[in-house]
mmCIF file of C-alpha atoms and ligand atoms in Angstrom:
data_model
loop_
_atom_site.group_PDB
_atom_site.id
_atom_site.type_symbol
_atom_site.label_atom_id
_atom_site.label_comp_id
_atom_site.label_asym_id
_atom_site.label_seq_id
_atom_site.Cartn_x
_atom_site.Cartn_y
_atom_site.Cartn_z
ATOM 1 C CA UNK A 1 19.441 16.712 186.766
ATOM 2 C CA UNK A 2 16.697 17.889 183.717
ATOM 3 C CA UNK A 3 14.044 20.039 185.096
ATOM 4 C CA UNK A 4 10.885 17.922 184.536
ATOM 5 C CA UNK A 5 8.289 19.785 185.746
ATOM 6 C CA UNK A 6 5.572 20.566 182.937
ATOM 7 C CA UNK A 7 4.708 24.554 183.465
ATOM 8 C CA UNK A 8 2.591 25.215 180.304
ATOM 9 C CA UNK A 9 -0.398 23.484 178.305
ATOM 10 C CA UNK A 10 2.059 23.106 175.514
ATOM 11 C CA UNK A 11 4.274 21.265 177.065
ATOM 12 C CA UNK A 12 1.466 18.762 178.213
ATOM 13 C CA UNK A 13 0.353 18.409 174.945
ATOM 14 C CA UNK A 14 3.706 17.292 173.858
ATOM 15 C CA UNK A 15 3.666 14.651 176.752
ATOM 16 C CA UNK A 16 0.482 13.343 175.590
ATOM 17 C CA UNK A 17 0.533 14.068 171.622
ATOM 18 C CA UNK A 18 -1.674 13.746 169.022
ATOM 19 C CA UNK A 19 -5.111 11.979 169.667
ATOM 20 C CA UNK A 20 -7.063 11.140 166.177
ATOM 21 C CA UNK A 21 -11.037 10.744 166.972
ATOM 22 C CA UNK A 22 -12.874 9.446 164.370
ATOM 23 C CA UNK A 23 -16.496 11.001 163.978
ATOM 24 C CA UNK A 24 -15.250 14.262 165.412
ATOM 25 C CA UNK A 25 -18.311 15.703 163.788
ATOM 26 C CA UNK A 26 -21.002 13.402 165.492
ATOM 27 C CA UNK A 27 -22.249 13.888 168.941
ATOM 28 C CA UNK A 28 -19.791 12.012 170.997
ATOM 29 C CA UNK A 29 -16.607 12.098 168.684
ATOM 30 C CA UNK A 30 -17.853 16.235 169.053
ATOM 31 C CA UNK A 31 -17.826 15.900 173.436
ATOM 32 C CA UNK A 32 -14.530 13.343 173.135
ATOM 33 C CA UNK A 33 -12.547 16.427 171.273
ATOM 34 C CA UNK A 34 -14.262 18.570 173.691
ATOM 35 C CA UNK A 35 -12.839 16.570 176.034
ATOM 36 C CA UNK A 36 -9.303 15.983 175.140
ATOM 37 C CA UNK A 37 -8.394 19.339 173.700
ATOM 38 C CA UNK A 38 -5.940 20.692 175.955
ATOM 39 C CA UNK A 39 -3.584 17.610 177.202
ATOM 40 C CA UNK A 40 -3.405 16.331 173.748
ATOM 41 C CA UNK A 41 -3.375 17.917 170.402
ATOM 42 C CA UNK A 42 -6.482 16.838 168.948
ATOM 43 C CA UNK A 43 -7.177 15.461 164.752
ATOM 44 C CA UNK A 44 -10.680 15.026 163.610
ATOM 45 C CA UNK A 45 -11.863 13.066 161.143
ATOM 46 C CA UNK A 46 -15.622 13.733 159.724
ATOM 47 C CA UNK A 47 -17.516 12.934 156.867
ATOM 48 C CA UNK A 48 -19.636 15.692 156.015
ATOM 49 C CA UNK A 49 -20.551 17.698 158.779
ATOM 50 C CA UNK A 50 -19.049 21.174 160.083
ATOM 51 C CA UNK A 51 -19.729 20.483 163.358
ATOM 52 C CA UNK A 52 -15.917 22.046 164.365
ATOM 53 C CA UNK A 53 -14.554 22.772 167.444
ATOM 54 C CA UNK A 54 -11.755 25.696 167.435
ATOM 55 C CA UNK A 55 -8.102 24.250 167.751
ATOM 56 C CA UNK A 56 -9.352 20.670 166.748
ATOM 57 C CA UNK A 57 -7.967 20.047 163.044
ATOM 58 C CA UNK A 58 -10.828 18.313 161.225
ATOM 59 C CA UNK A 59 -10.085 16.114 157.679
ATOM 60 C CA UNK A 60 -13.086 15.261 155.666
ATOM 61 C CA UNK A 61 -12.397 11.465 154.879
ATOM 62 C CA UNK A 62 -14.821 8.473 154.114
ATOM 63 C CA UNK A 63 -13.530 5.829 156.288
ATOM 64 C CA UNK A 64 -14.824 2.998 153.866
ATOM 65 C CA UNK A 65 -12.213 4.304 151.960
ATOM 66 C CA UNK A 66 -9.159 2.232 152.845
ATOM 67 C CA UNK A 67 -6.144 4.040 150.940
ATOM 68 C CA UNK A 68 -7.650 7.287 152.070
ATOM 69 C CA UNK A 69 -7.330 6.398 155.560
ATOM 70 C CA UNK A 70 -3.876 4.685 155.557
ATOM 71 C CA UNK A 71 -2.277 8.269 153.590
ATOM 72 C CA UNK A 72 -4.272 10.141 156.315
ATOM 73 C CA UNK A 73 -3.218 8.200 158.876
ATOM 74 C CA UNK A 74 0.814 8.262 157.233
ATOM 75 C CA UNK A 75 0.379 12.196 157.343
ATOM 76 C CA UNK A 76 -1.005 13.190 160.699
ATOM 77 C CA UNK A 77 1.012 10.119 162.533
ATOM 78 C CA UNK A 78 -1.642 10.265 165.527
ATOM 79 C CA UNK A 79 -0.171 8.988 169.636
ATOM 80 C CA UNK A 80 -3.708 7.524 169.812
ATOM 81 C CA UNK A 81 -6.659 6.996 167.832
ATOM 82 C CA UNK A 82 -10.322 6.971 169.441
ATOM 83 C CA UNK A 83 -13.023 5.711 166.624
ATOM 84 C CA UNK A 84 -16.365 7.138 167.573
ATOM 85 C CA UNK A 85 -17.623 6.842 164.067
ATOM 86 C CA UNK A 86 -20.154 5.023 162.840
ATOM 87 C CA UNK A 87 -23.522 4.547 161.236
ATOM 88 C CA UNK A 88 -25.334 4.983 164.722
ATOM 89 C CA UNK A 89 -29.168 4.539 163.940
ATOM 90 C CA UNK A 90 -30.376 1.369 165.250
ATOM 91 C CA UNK A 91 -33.541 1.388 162.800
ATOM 92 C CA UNK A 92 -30.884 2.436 159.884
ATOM 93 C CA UNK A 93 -28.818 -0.386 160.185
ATOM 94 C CA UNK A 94 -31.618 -2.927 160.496
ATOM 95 C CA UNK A 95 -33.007 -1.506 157.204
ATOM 96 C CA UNK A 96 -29.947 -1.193 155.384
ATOM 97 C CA UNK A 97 -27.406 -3.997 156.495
ATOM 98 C CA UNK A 98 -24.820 -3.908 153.891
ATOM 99 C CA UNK A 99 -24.115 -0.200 153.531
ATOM 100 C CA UNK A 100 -24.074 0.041 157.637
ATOM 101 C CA UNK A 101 -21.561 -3.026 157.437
ATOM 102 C CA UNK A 102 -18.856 -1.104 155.478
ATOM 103 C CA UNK A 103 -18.602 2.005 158.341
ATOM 104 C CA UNK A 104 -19.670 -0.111 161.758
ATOM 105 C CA UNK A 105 -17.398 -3.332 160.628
ATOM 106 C CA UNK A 106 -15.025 -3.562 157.775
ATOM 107 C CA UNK A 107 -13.401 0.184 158.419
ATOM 108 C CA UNK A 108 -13.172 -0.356 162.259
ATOM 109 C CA UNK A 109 -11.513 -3.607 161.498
ATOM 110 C CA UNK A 110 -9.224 -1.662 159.272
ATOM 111 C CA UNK A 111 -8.645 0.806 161.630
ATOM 112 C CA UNK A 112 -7.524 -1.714 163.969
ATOM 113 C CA UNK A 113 -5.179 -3.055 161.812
ATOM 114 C CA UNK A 114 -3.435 0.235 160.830
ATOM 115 C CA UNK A 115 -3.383 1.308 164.624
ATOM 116 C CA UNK A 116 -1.621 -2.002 165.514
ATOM 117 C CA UNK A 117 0.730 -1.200 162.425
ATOM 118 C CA UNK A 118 1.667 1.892 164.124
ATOM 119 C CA UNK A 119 1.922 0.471 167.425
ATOM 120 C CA UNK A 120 0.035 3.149 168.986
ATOM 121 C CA UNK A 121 -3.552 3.106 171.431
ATOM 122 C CA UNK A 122 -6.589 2.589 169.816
ATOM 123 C CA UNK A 123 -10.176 2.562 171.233
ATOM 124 C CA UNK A 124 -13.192 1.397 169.874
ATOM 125 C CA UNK A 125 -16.622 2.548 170.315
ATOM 126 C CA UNK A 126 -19.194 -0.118 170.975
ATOM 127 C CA UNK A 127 -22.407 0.071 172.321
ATOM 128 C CA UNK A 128 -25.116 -1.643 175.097
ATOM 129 C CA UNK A 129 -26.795 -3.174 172.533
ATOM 130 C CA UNK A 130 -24.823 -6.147 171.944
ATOM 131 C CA UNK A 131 -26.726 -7.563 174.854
ATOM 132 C CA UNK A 132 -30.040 -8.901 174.378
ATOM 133 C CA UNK A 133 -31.725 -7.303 177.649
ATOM 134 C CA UNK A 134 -32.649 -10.475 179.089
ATOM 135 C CA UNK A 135 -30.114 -10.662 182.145
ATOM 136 C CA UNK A 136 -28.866 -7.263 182.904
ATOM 137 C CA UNK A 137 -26.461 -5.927 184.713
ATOM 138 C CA UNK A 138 -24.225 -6.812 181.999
ATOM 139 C CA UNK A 139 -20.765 -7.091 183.198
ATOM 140 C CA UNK A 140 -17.385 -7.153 180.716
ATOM 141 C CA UNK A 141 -17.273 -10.930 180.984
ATOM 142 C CA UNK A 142 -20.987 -11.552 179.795
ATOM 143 C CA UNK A 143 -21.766 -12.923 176.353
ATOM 144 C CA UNK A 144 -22.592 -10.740 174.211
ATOM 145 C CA UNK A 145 -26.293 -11.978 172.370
ATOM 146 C CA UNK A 146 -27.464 -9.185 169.894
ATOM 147 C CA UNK A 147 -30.868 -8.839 168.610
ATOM 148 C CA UNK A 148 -30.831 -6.307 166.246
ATOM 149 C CA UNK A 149 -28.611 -6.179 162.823
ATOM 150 C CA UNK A 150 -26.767 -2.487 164.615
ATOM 151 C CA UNK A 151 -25.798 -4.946 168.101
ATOM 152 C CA UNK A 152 -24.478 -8.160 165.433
ATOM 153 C CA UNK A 153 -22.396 -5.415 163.813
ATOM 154 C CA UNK A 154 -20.952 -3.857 166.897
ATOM 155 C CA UNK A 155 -20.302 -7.610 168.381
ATOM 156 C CA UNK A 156 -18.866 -8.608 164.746
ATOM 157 C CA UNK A 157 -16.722 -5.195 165.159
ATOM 158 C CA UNK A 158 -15.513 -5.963 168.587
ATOM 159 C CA UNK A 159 -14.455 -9.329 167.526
ATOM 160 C CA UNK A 160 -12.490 -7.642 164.974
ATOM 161 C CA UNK A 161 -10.724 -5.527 166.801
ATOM 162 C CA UNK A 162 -9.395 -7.757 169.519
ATOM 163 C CA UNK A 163 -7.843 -10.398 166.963
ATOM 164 C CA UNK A 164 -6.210 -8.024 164.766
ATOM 165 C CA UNK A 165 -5.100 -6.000 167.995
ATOM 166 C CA UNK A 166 -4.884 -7.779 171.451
ATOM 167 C CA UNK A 167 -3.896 -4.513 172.982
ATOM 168 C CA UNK A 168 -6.689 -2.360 171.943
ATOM 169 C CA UNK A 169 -9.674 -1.097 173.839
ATOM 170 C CA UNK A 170 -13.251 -1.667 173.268
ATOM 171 C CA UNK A 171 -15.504 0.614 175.203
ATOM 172 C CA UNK A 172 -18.715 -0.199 175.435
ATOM 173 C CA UNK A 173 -21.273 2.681 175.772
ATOM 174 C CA UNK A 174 -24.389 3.178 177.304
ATOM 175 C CA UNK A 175 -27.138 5.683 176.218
ATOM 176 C CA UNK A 176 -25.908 9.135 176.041
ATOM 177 C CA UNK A 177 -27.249 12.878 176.607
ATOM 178 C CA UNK A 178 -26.219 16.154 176.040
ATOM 179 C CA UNK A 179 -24.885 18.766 174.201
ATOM 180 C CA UNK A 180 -23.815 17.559 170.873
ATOM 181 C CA UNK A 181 -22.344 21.053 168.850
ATOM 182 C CA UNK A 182 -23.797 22.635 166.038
ATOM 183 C CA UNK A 183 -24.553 19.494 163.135
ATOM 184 C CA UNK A 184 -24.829 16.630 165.151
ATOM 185 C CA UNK A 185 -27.720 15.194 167.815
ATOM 186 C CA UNK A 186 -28.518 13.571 170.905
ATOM 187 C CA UNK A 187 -31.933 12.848 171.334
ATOM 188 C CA UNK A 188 -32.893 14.659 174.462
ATOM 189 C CA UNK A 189 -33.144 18.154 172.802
ATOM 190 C CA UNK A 190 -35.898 17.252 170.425
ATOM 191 C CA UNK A 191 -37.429 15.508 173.352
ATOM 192 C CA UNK A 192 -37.248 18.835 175.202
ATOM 193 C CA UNK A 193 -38.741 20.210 172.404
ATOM 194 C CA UNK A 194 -41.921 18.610 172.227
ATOM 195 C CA UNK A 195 -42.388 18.850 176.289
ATOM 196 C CA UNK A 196 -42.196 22.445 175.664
ATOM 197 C CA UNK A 197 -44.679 22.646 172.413
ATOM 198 C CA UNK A 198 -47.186 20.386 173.906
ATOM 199 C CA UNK A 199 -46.945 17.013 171.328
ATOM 200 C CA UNK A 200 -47.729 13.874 172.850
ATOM 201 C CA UNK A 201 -44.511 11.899 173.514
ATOM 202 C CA UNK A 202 -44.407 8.372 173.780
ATOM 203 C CA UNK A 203 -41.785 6.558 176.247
ATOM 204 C CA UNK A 204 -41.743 3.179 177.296
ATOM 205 C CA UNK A 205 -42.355 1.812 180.486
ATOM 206 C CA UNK A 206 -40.306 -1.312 179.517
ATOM 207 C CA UNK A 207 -37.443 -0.015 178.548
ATOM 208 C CA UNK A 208 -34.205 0.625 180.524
ATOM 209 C CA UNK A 209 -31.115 2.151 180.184
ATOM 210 C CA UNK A 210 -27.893 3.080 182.206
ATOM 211 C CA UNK A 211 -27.777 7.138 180.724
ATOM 212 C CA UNK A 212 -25.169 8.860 181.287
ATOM 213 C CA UNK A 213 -23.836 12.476 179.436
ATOM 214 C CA UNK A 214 -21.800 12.191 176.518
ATOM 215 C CA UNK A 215 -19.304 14.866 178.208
ATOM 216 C CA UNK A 216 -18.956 12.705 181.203
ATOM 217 C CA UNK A 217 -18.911 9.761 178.884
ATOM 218 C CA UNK A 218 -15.978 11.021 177.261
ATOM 219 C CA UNK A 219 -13.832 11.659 180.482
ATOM 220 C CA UNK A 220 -14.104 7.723 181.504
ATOM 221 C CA UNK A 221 -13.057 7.046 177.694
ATOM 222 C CA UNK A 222 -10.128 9.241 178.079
ATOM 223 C CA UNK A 223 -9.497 7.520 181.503
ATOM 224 C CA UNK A 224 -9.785 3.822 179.929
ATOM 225 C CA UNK A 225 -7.666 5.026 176.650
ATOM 226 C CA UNK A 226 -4.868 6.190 179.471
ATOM 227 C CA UNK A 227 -5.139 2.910 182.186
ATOM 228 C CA UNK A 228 -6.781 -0.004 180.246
ATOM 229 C CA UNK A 229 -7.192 -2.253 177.370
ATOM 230 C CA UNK A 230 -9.711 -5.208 176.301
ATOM 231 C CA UNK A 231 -13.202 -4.356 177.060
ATOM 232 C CA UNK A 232 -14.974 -0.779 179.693
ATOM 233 C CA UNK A 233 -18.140 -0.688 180.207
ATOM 234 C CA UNK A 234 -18.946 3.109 180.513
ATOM 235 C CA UNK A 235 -22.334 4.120 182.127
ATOM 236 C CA UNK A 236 -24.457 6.309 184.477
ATOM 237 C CA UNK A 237 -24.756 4.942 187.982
ATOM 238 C CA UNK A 238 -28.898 4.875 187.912
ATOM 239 C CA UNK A 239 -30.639 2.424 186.116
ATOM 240 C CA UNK A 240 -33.858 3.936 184.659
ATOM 241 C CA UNK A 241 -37.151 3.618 182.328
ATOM 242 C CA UNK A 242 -37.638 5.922 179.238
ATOM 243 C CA UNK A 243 -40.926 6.936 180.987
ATOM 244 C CA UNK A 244 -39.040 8.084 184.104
ATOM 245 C CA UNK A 245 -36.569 9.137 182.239
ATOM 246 C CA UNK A 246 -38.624 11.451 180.571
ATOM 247 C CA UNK A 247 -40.811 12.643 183.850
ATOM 248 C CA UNK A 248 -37.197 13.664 185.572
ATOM 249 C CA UNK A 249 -36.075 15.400 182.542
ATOM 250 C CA UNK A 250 -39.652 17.477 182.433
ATOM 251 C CA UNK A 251 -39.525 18.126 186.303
ATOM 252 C CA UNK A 252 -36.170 19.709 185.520
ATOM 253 C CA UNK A 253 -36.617 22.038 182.446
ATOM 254 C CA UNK A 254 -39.877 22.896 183.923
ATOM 255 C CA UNK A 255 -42.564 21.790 181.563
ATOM 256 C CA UNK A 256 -45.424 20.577 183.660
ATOM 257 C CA UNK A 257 -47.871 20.428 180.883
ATOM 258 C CA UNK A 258 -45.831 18.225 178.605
ATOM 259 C CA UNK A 259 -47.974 15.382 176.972
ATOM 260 C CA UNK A 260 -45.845 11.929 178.268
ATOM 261 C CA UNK A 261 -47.824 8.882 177.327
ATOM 262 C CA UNK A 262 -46.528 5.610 179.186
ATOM 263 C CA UNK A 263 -46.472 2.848 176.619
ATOM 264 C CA UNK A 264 -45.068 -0.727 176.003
ATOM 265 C CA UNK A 265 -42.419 -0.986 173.285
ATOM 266 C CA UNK A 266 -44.361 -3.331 171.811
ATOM 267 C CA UNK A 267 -47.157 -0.963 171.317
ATOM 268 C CA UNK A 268 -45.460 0.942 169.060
ATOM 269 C CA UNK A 269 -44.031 -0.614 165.295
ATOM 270 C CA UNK A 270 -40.058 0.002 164.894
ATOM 271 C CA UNK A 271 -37.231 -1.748 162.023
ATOM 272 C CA UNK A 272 -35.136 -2.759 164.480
ATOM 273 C CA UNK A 273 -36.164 -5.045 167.578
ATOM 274 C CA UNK A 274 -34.735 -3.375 171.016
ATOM 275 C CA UNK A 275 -33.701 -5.337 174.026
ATOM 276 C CA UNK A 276 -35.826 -4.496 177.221
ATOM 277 C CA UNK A 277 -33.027 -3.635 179.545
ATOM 278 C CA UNK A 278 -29.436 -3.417 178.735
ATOM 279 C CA UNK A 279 -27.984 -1.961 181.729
ATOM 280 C CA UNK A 280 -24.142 -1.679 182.391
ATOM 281 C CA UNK A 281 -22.420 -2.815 185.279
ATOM 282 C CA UNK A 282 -19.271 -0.079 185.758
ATOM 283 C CA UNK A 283 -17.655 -1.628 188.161
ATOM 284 C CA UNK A 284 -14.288 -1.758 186.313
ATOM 285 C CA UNK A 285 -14.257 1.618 184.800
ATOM 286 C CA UNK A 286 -14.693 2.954 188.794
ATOM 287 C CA UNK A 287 -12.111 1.080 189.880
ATOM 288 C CA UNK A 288 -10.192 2.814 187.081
ATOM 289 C CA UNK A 289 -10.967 6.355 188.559
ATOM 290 C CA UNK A 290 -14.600 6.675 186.146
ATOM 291 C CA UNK A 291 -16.725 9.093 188.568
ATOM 292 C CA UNK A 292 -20.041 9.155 186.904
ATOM 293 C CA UNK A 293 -22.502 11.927 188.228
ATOM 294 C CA UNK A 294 -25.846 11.685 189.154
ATOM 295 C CA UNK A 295 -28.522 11.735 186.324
ATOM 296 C CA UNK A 296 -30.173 14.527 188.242
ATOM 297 C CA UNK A 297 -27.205 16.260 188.739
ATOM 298 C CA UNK A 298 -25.985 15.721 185.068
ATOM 299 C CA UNK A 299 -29.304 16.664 183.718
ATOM 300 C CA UNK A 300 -29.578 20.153 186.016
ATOM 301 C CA UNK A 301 -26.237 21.131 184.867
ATOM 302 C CA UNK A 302 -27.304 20.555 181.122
ATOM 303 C CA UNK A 303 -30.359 22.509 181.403
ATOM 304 C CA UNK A 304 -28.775 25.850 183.127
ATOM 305 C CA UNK A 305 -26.334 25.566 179.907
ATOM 306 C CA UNK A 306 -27.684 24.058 176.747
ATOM 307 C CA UNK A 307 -30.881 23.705 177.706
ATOM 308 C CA UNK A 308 -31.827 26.963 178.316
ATOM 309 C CA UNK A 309 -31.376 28.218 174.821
ATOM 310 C CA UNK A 310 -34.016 25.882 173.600
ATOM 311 C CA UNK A 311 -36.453 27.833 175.694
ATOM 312 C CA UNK A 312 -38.871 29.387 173.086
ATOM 313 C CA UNK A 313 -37.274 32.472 171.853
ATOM 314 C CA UNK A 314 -34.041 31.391 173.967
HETATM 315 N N1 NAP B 1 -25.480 8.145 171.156
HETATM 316 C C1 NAP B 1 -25.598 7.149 172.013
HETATM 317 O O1 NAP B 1 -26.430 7.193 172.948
HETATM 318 C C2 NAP B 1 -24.717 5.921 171.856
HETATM 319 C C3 NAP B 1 -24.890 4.855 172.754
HETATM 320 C C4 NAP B 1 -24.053 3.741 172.653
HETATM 321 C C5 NAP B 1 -23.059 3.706 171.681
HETATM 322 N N2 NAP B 1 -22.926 4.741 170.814
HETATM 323 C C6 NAP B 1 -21.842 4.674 169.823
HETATM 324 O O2 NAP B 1 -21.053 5.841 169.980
HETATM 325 C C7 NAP B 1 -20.462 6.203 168.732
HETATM 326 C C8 NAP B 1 -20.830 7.642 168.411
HETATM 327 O O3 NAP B 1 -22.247 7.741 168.334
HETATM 328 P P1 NAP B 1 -22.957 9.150 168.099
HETATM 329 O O4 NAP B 1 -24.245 9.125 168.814
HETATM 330 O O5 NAP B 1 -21.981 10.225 168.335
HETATM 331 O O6 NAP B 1 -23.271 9.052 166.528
HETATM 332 P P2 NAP B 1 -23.504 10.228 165.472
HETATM 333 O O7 NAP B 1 -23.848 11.508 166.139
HETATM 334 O O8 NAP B 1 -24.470 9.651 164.492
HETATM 335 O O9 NAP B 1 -22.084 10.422 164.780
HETATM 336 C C9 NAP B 1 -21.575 9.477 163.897
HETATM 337 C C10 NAP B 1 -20.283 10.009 163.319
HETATM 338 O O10 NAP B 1 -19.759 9.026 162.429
HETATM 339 C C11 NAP B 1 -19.376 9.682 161.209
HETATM 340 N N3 NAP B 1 -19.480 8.736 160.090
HETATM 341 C C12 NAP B 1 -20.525 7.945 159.745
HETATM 342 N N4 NAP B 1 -20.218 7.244 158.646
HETATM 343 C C13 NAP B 1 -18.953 7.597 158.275
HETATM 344 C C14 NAP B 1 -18.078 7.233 157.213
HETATM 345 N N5 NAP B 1 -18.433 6.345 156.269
HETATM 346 N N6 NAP B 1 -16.856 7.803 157.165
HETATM 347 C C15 NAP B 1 -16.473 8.713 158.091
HETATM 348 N N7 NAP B 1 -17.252 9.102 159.130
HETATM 349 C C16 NAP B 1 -18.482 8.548 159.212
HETATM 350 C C17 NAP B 1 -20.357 10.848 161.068
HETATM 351 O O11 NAP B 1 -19.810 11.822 160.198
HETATM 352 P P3 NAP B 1 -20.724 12.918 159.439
HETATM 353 O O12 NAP B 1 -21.841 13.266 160.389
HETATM 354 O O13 NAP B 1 -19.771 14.050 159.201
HETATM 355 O O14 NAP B 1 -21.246 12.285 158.209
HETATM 356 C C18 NAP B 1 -20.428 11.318 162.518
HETATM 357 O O15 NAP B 1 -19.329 12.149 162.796
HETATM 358 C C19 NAP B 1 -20.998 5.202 167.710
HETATM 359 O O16 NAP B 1 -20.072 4.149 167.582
HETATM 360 C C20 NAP B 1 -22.270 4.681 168.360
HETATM 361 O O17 NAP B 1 -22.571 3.412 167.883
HETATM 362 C C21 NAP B 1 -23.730 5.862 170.874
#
């Protein structure tokens, strides 16, 4: 009888192949190669960024570009395909709804159609926001009811996806932290930033969010590409304000004289309109095996890392 046993990291990248993430130079498509390097053999595709992770083979491709992708797609011949790109500003999309369209809807409708061509896994990154706040926790089975142009294009997306392939996976994200490589951003180090320098920051009291790190994030992705299809919810297990978001995140880099103002979000003028509390329920993605940490715990172990280098002269 054949040996079987797998004794080397080569070998268990052979089992698992070759995982394509789109965005691979954006903060989570950066913590998803991160993540998968190792069992699988990991293609990038970014736009214009370096943001490069040794051992991850990046392409620079436009993914509005159809042909492009289908002779990139005919080279590499991915196992899997994770698309983490997209135009990811809320405000951006809401001022600029056709060239957002192209990236968040018409290429990751294409995408889906090429991966179901291939007959091989494909995941799709959605987002929170194609809730409209009003009746959270949202569960998979809830309705999704956008209020900003970004959430329509995510829902329109999603839709898709699941007609042109059944068998996909749509996993829908909840606000992310973290590290996010050299070239790309997640929004708590410039945050950090102006705790430490003193500038007023402004979080809202009426705002809530399931947060979670994008490096934890991109284990229960991984977990869901692996054991599910249809639609994850993927989220931190506390549900929480921006304002006390921001007091736990100051408690734990140590800034006691940061300047956080409490404020409502309608206080303050923004393009897009945001829905007051889009919180995840996880349920499934737990039953899957998803172990989300604690946002204390997941914050402390990003400070004694990435954190720490943002220290003034750090
Ligand atoms: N961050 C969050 O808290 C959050 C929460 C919920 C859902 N999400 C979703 O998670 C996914 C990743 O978000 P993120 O925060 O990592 O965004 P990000 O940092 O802005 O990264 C976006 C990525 O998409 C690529 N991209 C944009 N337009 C492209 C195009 N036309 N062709 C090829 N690549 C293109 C960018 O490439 P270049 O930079 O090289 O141009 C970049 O790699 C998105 O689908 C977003 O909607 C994020």
């Amino acid at each position: 009888m054949a040996d079987c046993r797998v004794n080397s990291i080569e070998q268990v990248r052979l089992l698992m192949g070759k995982l394509l993430v789109t965005g691979a130079s954006g903060f989570l498509g950066w913590n998803l190669c991160r993540a998968a390097q190792g069992p699988w053999d990991v293609y990038g595709f970014a736009r214009r960024n370096q943001n490069q992770l040794q051992g991850v083979k990046l392409r620079r491709t436009d993914l509005t570009r159809f042909k492009e992708i289908k002779e990139n797609l005919q080279e590499i011949r991915p196992d899997a395909l994770i698309h983490a790109a997209a135009e990811s500003s809320a405000n951006f999309c809401q001022l600029n709804p056709a060239a957002s369209h192209g990236i968040n809807v018409e290429a990751t409708a294409n995408l889906a159609s090429l991966c179901a061509d291939l007959r091989i896994p494909f995941v799709f990154i959605s987002s929170d926001l194609v809730f409209n706040g009003l009746k959270p926790p949202y569960s998979e089975n809830d309705p999704v009811c956008p209020v900003c142009i970004y959430g329509e294009q995510k829902a329109e997306a999603e839709r898709a996806v699941m007609e042109r392939y059944p068998q996909a996976m749509v996993c829908r994200m909840a606000l992310m932290f973290g590290d996010a490589g050299q070239g790309a951003a997640s929004f708590i180090q410039p945050l950090i930033d102006d705790m430490r320098n003193g500038r007023q920051i402004n979080l809202f009291v009426d705002e809530y969010r399931t947060p979670l790190s994008a490096a934890n994030a991109a284990q229960g992705i991984l977990l869901g590409l692996s054991k599910a299809k249809g639609i994850l919810h993927i989220g931190g297990l506390e549900r929480i304000s921006r304002f006390d978001f921001g007091k736990l995140l100051r408690d734990i880099v140590g800034a006691p004289s940061a300047r956080l103002y409490a404020c409502s979000r309608q206080s303050i003028e923004m393009a897009a309109p945001r829905p007051a509390d889009v919180s995840l329920s996880i349920t499934r993605a737990m039953a899957l095996g998803f172990k989300p940490g604690s946002l204390r715990g997941e914050l402390e172990s990003l400070a004694c890392t990435k954190i720490e280098k943002l220290r003034p002269g750090g």
